[in-house]
Amino acid sequence: MNSKNKKTSKKQAIVNSIKYAKTEHKRWVTYAEAKFNGLELSDKIIPNEHTKCECGKWILNNGQILFHIKSSQALSNDHREFHNLYKKLYDFMENKKKGNIFNKSIIQKKNEKVMMQYANTLRNLSDNILLSFDNILKEIEETPDDKINSLYNS
């Protein structure tokens, strides 16, 4: 294998890892939406902490590269906020199960409005995360192999 192929493979490894993280985020969102819609899913499938999901692990493991990629500036913060908001929604959903026969319908109507606000904000954050991944991919693909190699090895 010549050095040019080796350099290209490092770049391709980064591209593949970004695509994997993006796919894992989409999978996580699908599980979260299923839980939001009432399906009983294990909390292990949908971790609340932003550092416990595959996307979060990828962000942590690739910080040295992300630091140099202009389009990645919002990714970490959006991802952390996404999980924080999901945790609030999850806690809210757990708390809404409380109540008694007299006030449950009033609480339920109020809860549905709040839950929809959370869900809409989560969708917007998720869209931002996916857009960040797309922009990062484009920037990586447009970056010369030598520069990628220097970032990868630093």
PDB file of N, CA and C in Angstrom, residues 23-72:
ATOM      1  N   THR A  23     -25.936   8.224  11.612  1.00  0.00           N
ATOM      2  CA  THR A  23     -26.909   7.130  11.587  1.00  0.00           C
ATOM      3  C   THR A  23     -27.352   6.762  12.994  1.00  0.00           C
ATOM      4  N   GLU A  24     -26.418   6.713  13.922  1.00  0.00           N
ATOM      5  CA  GLU A  24     -26.754   6.383  15.314  1.00  0.00           C
ATOM      6  C   GLU A  24     -27.650   7.457  15.932  1.00  0.00           C
ATOM      7  N   HIS A  25     -27.398   8.717  15.582  1.00  0.00           N
ATOM      8  CA  HIS A  25     -28.273   9.782  16.086  1.00  0.00           C
ATOM      9  C   HIS A  25     -29.698   9.577  15.568  1.00  0.00           C
ATOM     10  N   LYS A  26     -29.818   9.273  14.284  1.00  0.00           N
ATOM     11  CA  LYS A  26     -31.144   9.040  13.704  1.00  0.00           C
ATOM     12  C   LYS A  26     -31.844   7.863  14.387  1.00  0.00           C
ATOM     13  N   ARG A  27     -31.080   6.807  14.659  1.00  0.00           N
ATOM     14  CA  ARG A  27     -31.656   5.627  15.335  1.00  0.00           C
ATOM     15  C   ARG A  27     -32.129   6.006  16.738  1.00  0.00           C
ATOM     16  N   TRP A  28     -31.307   6.756  17.450  1.00  0.00           N
ATOM     17  CA  TRP A  28     -31.650   7.190  18.799  1.00  0.00           C
ATOM     18  C   TRP A  28     -32.943   8.018  18.767  1.00  0.00           C
ATOM     19  N   VAL A  29     -33.041   8.932  17.798  1.00  0.00           N
ATOM     20  CA  VAL A  29     -34.225   9.783  17.675  1.00  0.00           C
ATOM     21  C   VAL A  29     -35.463   8.921  17.413  1.00  0.00           C
ATOM     22  N   THR A  30     -35.320   7.899  16.584  1.00  0.00           N
ATOM     23  CA  THR A  30     -36.444   6.999  16.302  1.00  0.00           C
ATOM     24  C   THR A  30     -36.919   6.318  17.575  1.00  0.00           C
ATOM     25  N   TYR A  31     -35.989   5.832  18.388  1.00  0.00           N
ATOM     26  CA  TYR A  31     -36.365   5.218  19.670  1.00  0.00           C
ATOM     27  C   TYR A  31     -37.015   6.232  20.601  1.00  0.00           C
ATOM     28  N   ALA A  32     -36.457   7.426  20.673  1.00  0.00           N
ATOM     29  CA  ALA A  32     -37.011   8.463  21.546  1.00  0.00           C
ATOM     30  C   ALA A  32     -38.436   8.825  21.121  1.00  0.00           C
ATOM     31  N   GLU A  33     -38.655   8.941  19.811  1.00  0.00           N
ATOM     32  CA  GLU A  33     -40.005   9.249  19.325  1.00  0.00           C
ATOM     33  C   GLU A  33     -40.973   8.115  19.636  1.00  0.00           C
ATOM     34  N   ALA A  34     -40.505   6.879  19.533  1.00  0.00           N
ATOM     35  CA  ALA A  34     -41.356   5.739  19.866  1.00  0.00           C
ATOM     36  C   ALA A  34     -41.746   5.788  21.342  1.00  0.00           C
ATOM     37  N   LYS A  35     -40.796   6.113  22.189  1.00  0.00           N
ATOM     38  CA  LYS A  35     -41.087   6.231  23.625  1.00  0.00           C
ATOM     39  C   LYS A  35     -42.056   7.389  23.868  1.00  0.00           C
ATOM     40  N   PHE A  36     -41.833   8.491  23.190  1.00  0.00           N
ATOM     41  CA  PHE A  36     -42.716   9.651  23.305  1.00  0.00           C
ATOM     42  C   PHE A  36     -44.140   9.289  22.897  1.00  0.00           C
ATOM     43  N   ASN A  37     -44.271   8.395  21.919  1.00  0.00           N
ATOM     44  CA  ASN A  37     -45.593   7.978  21.444  1.00  0.00           C
ATOM     45  C   ASN A  37     -46.195   6.838  22.254  1.00  0.00           C
ATOM     46  N   GLY A  38     -45.553   6.489  23.360  1.00  0.00           N
ATOM     47  CA  GLY A  38     -46.161   5.546  24.289  1.00  0.00           C
ATOM     48  C   GLY A  38     -45.606   4.138  24.291  1.00  0.00           C
ATOM     49  N   LEU A  39     -44.653   3.822  23.433  1.00  0.00           N
ATOM     50  CA  LEU A  39     -44.066   2.485  23.447  1.00  0.00           C
ATOM     51  C   LEU A  39     -43.146   2.348  24.650  1.00  0.00           C
ATOM     52  N   GLU A  40     -43.185   1.191  25.255  1.00  0.00           N
ATOM     53  CA  GLU A  40     -42.307   0.921  26.399  1.00  0.00           C
ATOM     54  C   GLU A  40     -40.962   0.431  25.876  1.00  0.00           C
ATOM     55  N   LEU A  41     -39.940   1.219  26.075  1.00  0.00           N
ATOM     56  CA  LEU A  41     -38.587   0.879  25.652  1.00  0.00           C
ATOM     57  C   LEU A  41     -37.641   1.012  26.828  1.00  0.00           C
ATOM     58  N   SER A  42     -36.637   0.186  26.837  1.00  0.00           N
ATOM     59  CA  SER A  42     -35.642   0.220  27.898  1.00  0.00           C
ATOM     60  C   SER A  42     -34.866   1.531  27.858  1.00  0.00           C
ATOM     61  N   ASP A  43     -34.564   2.044  29.031  1.00  0.00           N
ATOM     62  CA  ASP A  43     -33.758   3.258  29.110  1.00  0.00           C
ATOM     63  C   ASP A  43     -32.337   3.012  28.611  1.00  0.00           C
ATOM     64  N   LYS A  44     -31.917   1.746  28.551  1.00  0.00           N
ATOM     65  CA  LYS A  44     -30.596   1.431  28.015  1.00  0.00           C
ATOM     66  C   LYS A  44     -30.543   1.704  26.518  1.00  0.00           C
ATOM     67  N   ILE A  45     -31.667   1.557  25.849  1.00  0.00           N
ATOM     68  CA  ILE A  45     -31.736   1.824  24.413  1.00  0.00           C
ATOM     69  C   ILE A  45     -31.662   3.324  24.153  1.00  0.00           C
ATOM     70  N   ILE A  46     -32.222   4.110  25.070  1.00  0.00           N
ATOM     71  CA  ILE A  46     -32.289   5.558  24.896  1.00  0.00           C
ATOM     72  C   ILE A  46     -31.595   6.233  26.085  1.00  0.00           C
ATOM     73  N   PRO A  47     -30.274   6.283  26.064  1.00  0.00           N
ATOM     74  CA  PRO A  47     -29.588   6.909  27.200  1.00  0.00           C
ATOM     75  C   PRO A  47     -29.893   8.401  27.285  1.00  0.00           C
ATOM     76  N   ASN A  48     -30.046   8.873  28.502  1.00  0.00           N
ATOM     77  CA  ASN A  48     -30.341  10.288  28.713  1.00  0.00           C
ATOM     78  C   ASN A  48     -29.092  11.167  28.613  1.00  0.00           C
ATOM     79  N   GLU A  49     -27.963  10.650  29.010  1.00  0.00           N
ATOM     80  CA  GLU A  49     -26.750  11.465  29.040  1.00  0.00           C
ATOM     81  C   GLU A  49     -26.144  11.592  27.648  1.00  0.00           C
ATOM     82  N   HIS A  50     -25.734  12.796  27.320  1.00  0.00           N
ATOM     83  CA  HIS A  50     -25.199  13.065  25.987  1.00  0.00           C
ATOM     84  C   HIS A  50     -23.868  12.367  25.720  1.00  0.00           C
ATOM     85  N   THR A  51     -23.194  11.934  26.746  1.00  0.00           N
ATOM     86  CA  THR A  51     -21.913  11.251  26.553  1.00  0.00           C
ATOM     87  C   THR A  51     -22.072   9.736  26.476  1.00  0.00           C
ATOM     88  N   LYS A  52     -23.281   9.234  26.670  1.00  0.00           N
ATOM     89  CA  LYS A  52     -23.503   7.784  26.696  1.00  0.00           C
ATOM     90  C   LYS A  52     -24.009   7.226  25.370  1.00  0.00           C
ATOM     91  N   CYS A  53     -24.528   8.073  24.499  1.00  0.00           N
ATOM     92  CA  CYS A  53     -25.011   7.579  23.206  1.00  0.00           C
ATOM     93  C   CYS A  53     -23.831   7.515  22.232  1.00  0.00           C
ATOM     94  N   GLU A  54     -24.009   6.799  21.135  1.00  0.00           N
ATOM     95  CA  GLU A  54     -22.931   6.632  20.156  1.00  0.00           C
ATOM     96  C   GLU A  54     -22.506   7.970  19.550  1.00  0.00           C
ATOM     97  N   CYS A  55     -23.456   8.838  19.303  1.00  0.00           N
ATOM     98  CA  CYS A  55     -23.149  10.158  18.740  1.00  0.00           C
ATOM     99  C   CYS A  55     -22.285  10.948  19.732  1.00  0.00           C
ATOM    100  N   GLY A  56     -22.655  10.935  20.994  1.00  0.00           N
ATOM    101  CA  GLY A  56     -21.888  11.641  22.023  1.00  0.00           C
ATOM    102  C   GLY A  56     -20.495  11.073  22.194  1.00  0.00           C
ATOM    103  N   LYS A  57     -20.391   9.747  22.141  1.00  0.00           N
ATOM    104  CA  LYS A  57     -19.072   9.114  22.230  1.00  0.00           C
ATOM    105  C   LYS A  57     -18.212   9.534  21.042  1.00  0.00           C
ATOM    106  N   TRP A  58     -18.827   9.603  19.870  1.00  0.00           N
ATOM    107  CA  TRP A  58     -18.083  10.020  18.685  1.00  0.00           C
ATOM    108  C   TRP A  58     -17.574  11.445  18.847  1.00  0.00           C
ATOM    109  N   ILE A  59     -18.425  12.339  19.337  1.00  0.00           N
ATOM    110  CA  ILE A  59     -18.022  13.736  19.535  1.00  0.00           C
ATOM    111  C   ILE A  59     -16.838  13.805  20.499  1.00  0.00           C
ATOM    112  N   LEU A  60     -16.912  13.058  21.605  1.00  0.00           N
ATOM    113  CA  LEU A  60     -15.816  13.057  22.573  1.00  0.00           C
ATOM    114  C   LEU A  60     -14.526  12.498  21.975  1.00  0.00           C
ATOM    115  N   ASN A  61     -14.647  11.419  21.224  1.00  0.00           N
ATOM    116  CA  ASN A  61     -13.464  10.760  20.669  1.00  0.00           C
ATOM    117  C   ASN A  61     -12.829  11.523  19.503  1.00  0.00           C
ATOM    118  N   ASN A  62     -13.563  12.452  18.920  1.00  0.00           N
ATOM    119  CA  ASN A  62     -13.059  13.169  17.750  1.00  0.00           C
ATOM    120  C   ASN A  62     -12.914  14.668  17.991  1.00  0.00           C
ATOM    121  N   GLY A  63     -12.781  15.035  19.227  1.00  0.00           N
ATOM    122  CA  GLY A  63     -12.660  16.447  19.585  1.00  0.00           C
ATOM    123  C   GLY A  63     -11.496  17.149  18.926  1.00  0.00           C
ATOM    124  N   GLN A  64     -10.370  16.450  18.777  1.00  0.00           N
ATOM    125  CA  GLN A  64      -9.190  17.087  18.162  1.00  0.00           C
ATOM    126  C   GLN A  64      -9.445  17.429  16.707  1.00  0.00           C
ATOM    127  N   ILE A  65     -10.229  16.637  16.025  1.00  0.00           N
ATOM    128  CA  ILE A  65     -10.568  16.921  14.631  1.00  0.00           C
ATOM    129  C   ILE A  65     -11.634  18.002  14.576  1.00  0.00           C
ATOM    130  N   LEU A  66     -12.659  17.853  15.402  1.00  0.00           N
ATOM    131  CA  LEU A  66     -13.773  18.799  15.393  1.00  0.00           C
ATOM    132  C   LEU A  66     -13.321  20.217  15.723  1.00  0.00           C
ATOM    133  N   PHE A  67     -12.312  20.330  16.567  1.00  0.00           N
ATOM    134  CA  PHE A  67     -11.794  21.641  16.948  1.00  0.00           C
ATOM    135  C   PHE A  67     -11.364  22.438  15.716  1.00  0.00           C
ATOM    136  N   HIS A  68     -10.875  21.747  14.701  1.00  0.00           N
ATOM    137  CA  HIS A  68     -10.350  22.401  13.507  1.00  0.00           C
ATOM    138  C   HIS A  68     -11.373  22.538  12.383  1.00  0.00           C
ATOM    139  N   ILE A  69     -12.557  21.994  12.567  1.00  0.00           N
ATOM    140  CA  ILE A  69     -13.582  22.017  11.525  1.00  0.00           C
ATOM    141  C   ILE A  69     -14.573  23.133  11.852  1.00  0.00           C
ATOM    142  N   LYS A  70     -14.623  24.144  11.007  1.00  0.00           N
ATOM    143  CA  LYS A  70     -15.466  25.314  11.265  1.00  0.00           C
ATOM    144  C   LYS A  70     -16.942  24.944  11.429  1.00  0.00           C
ATOM    145  N   SER A  71     -17.410  24.014  10.617  1.00  0.00           N
ATOM    146  CA  SER A  71     -18.836  23.678  10.622  1.00  0.00           C
ATOM    147  C   SER A  71     -19.255  22.839  11.825  1.00  0.00           C
ATOM    148  N   SER A  72     -18.309  22.494  12.678  1.00  0.00           N
ATOM    149  CA  SER A  72     -18.651  21.653  13.836  1.00  0.00           C
ATOM    150  C   SER A  72     -18.894  22.451  15.111  1.00  0.00           C
TER     151      SER A  72
END
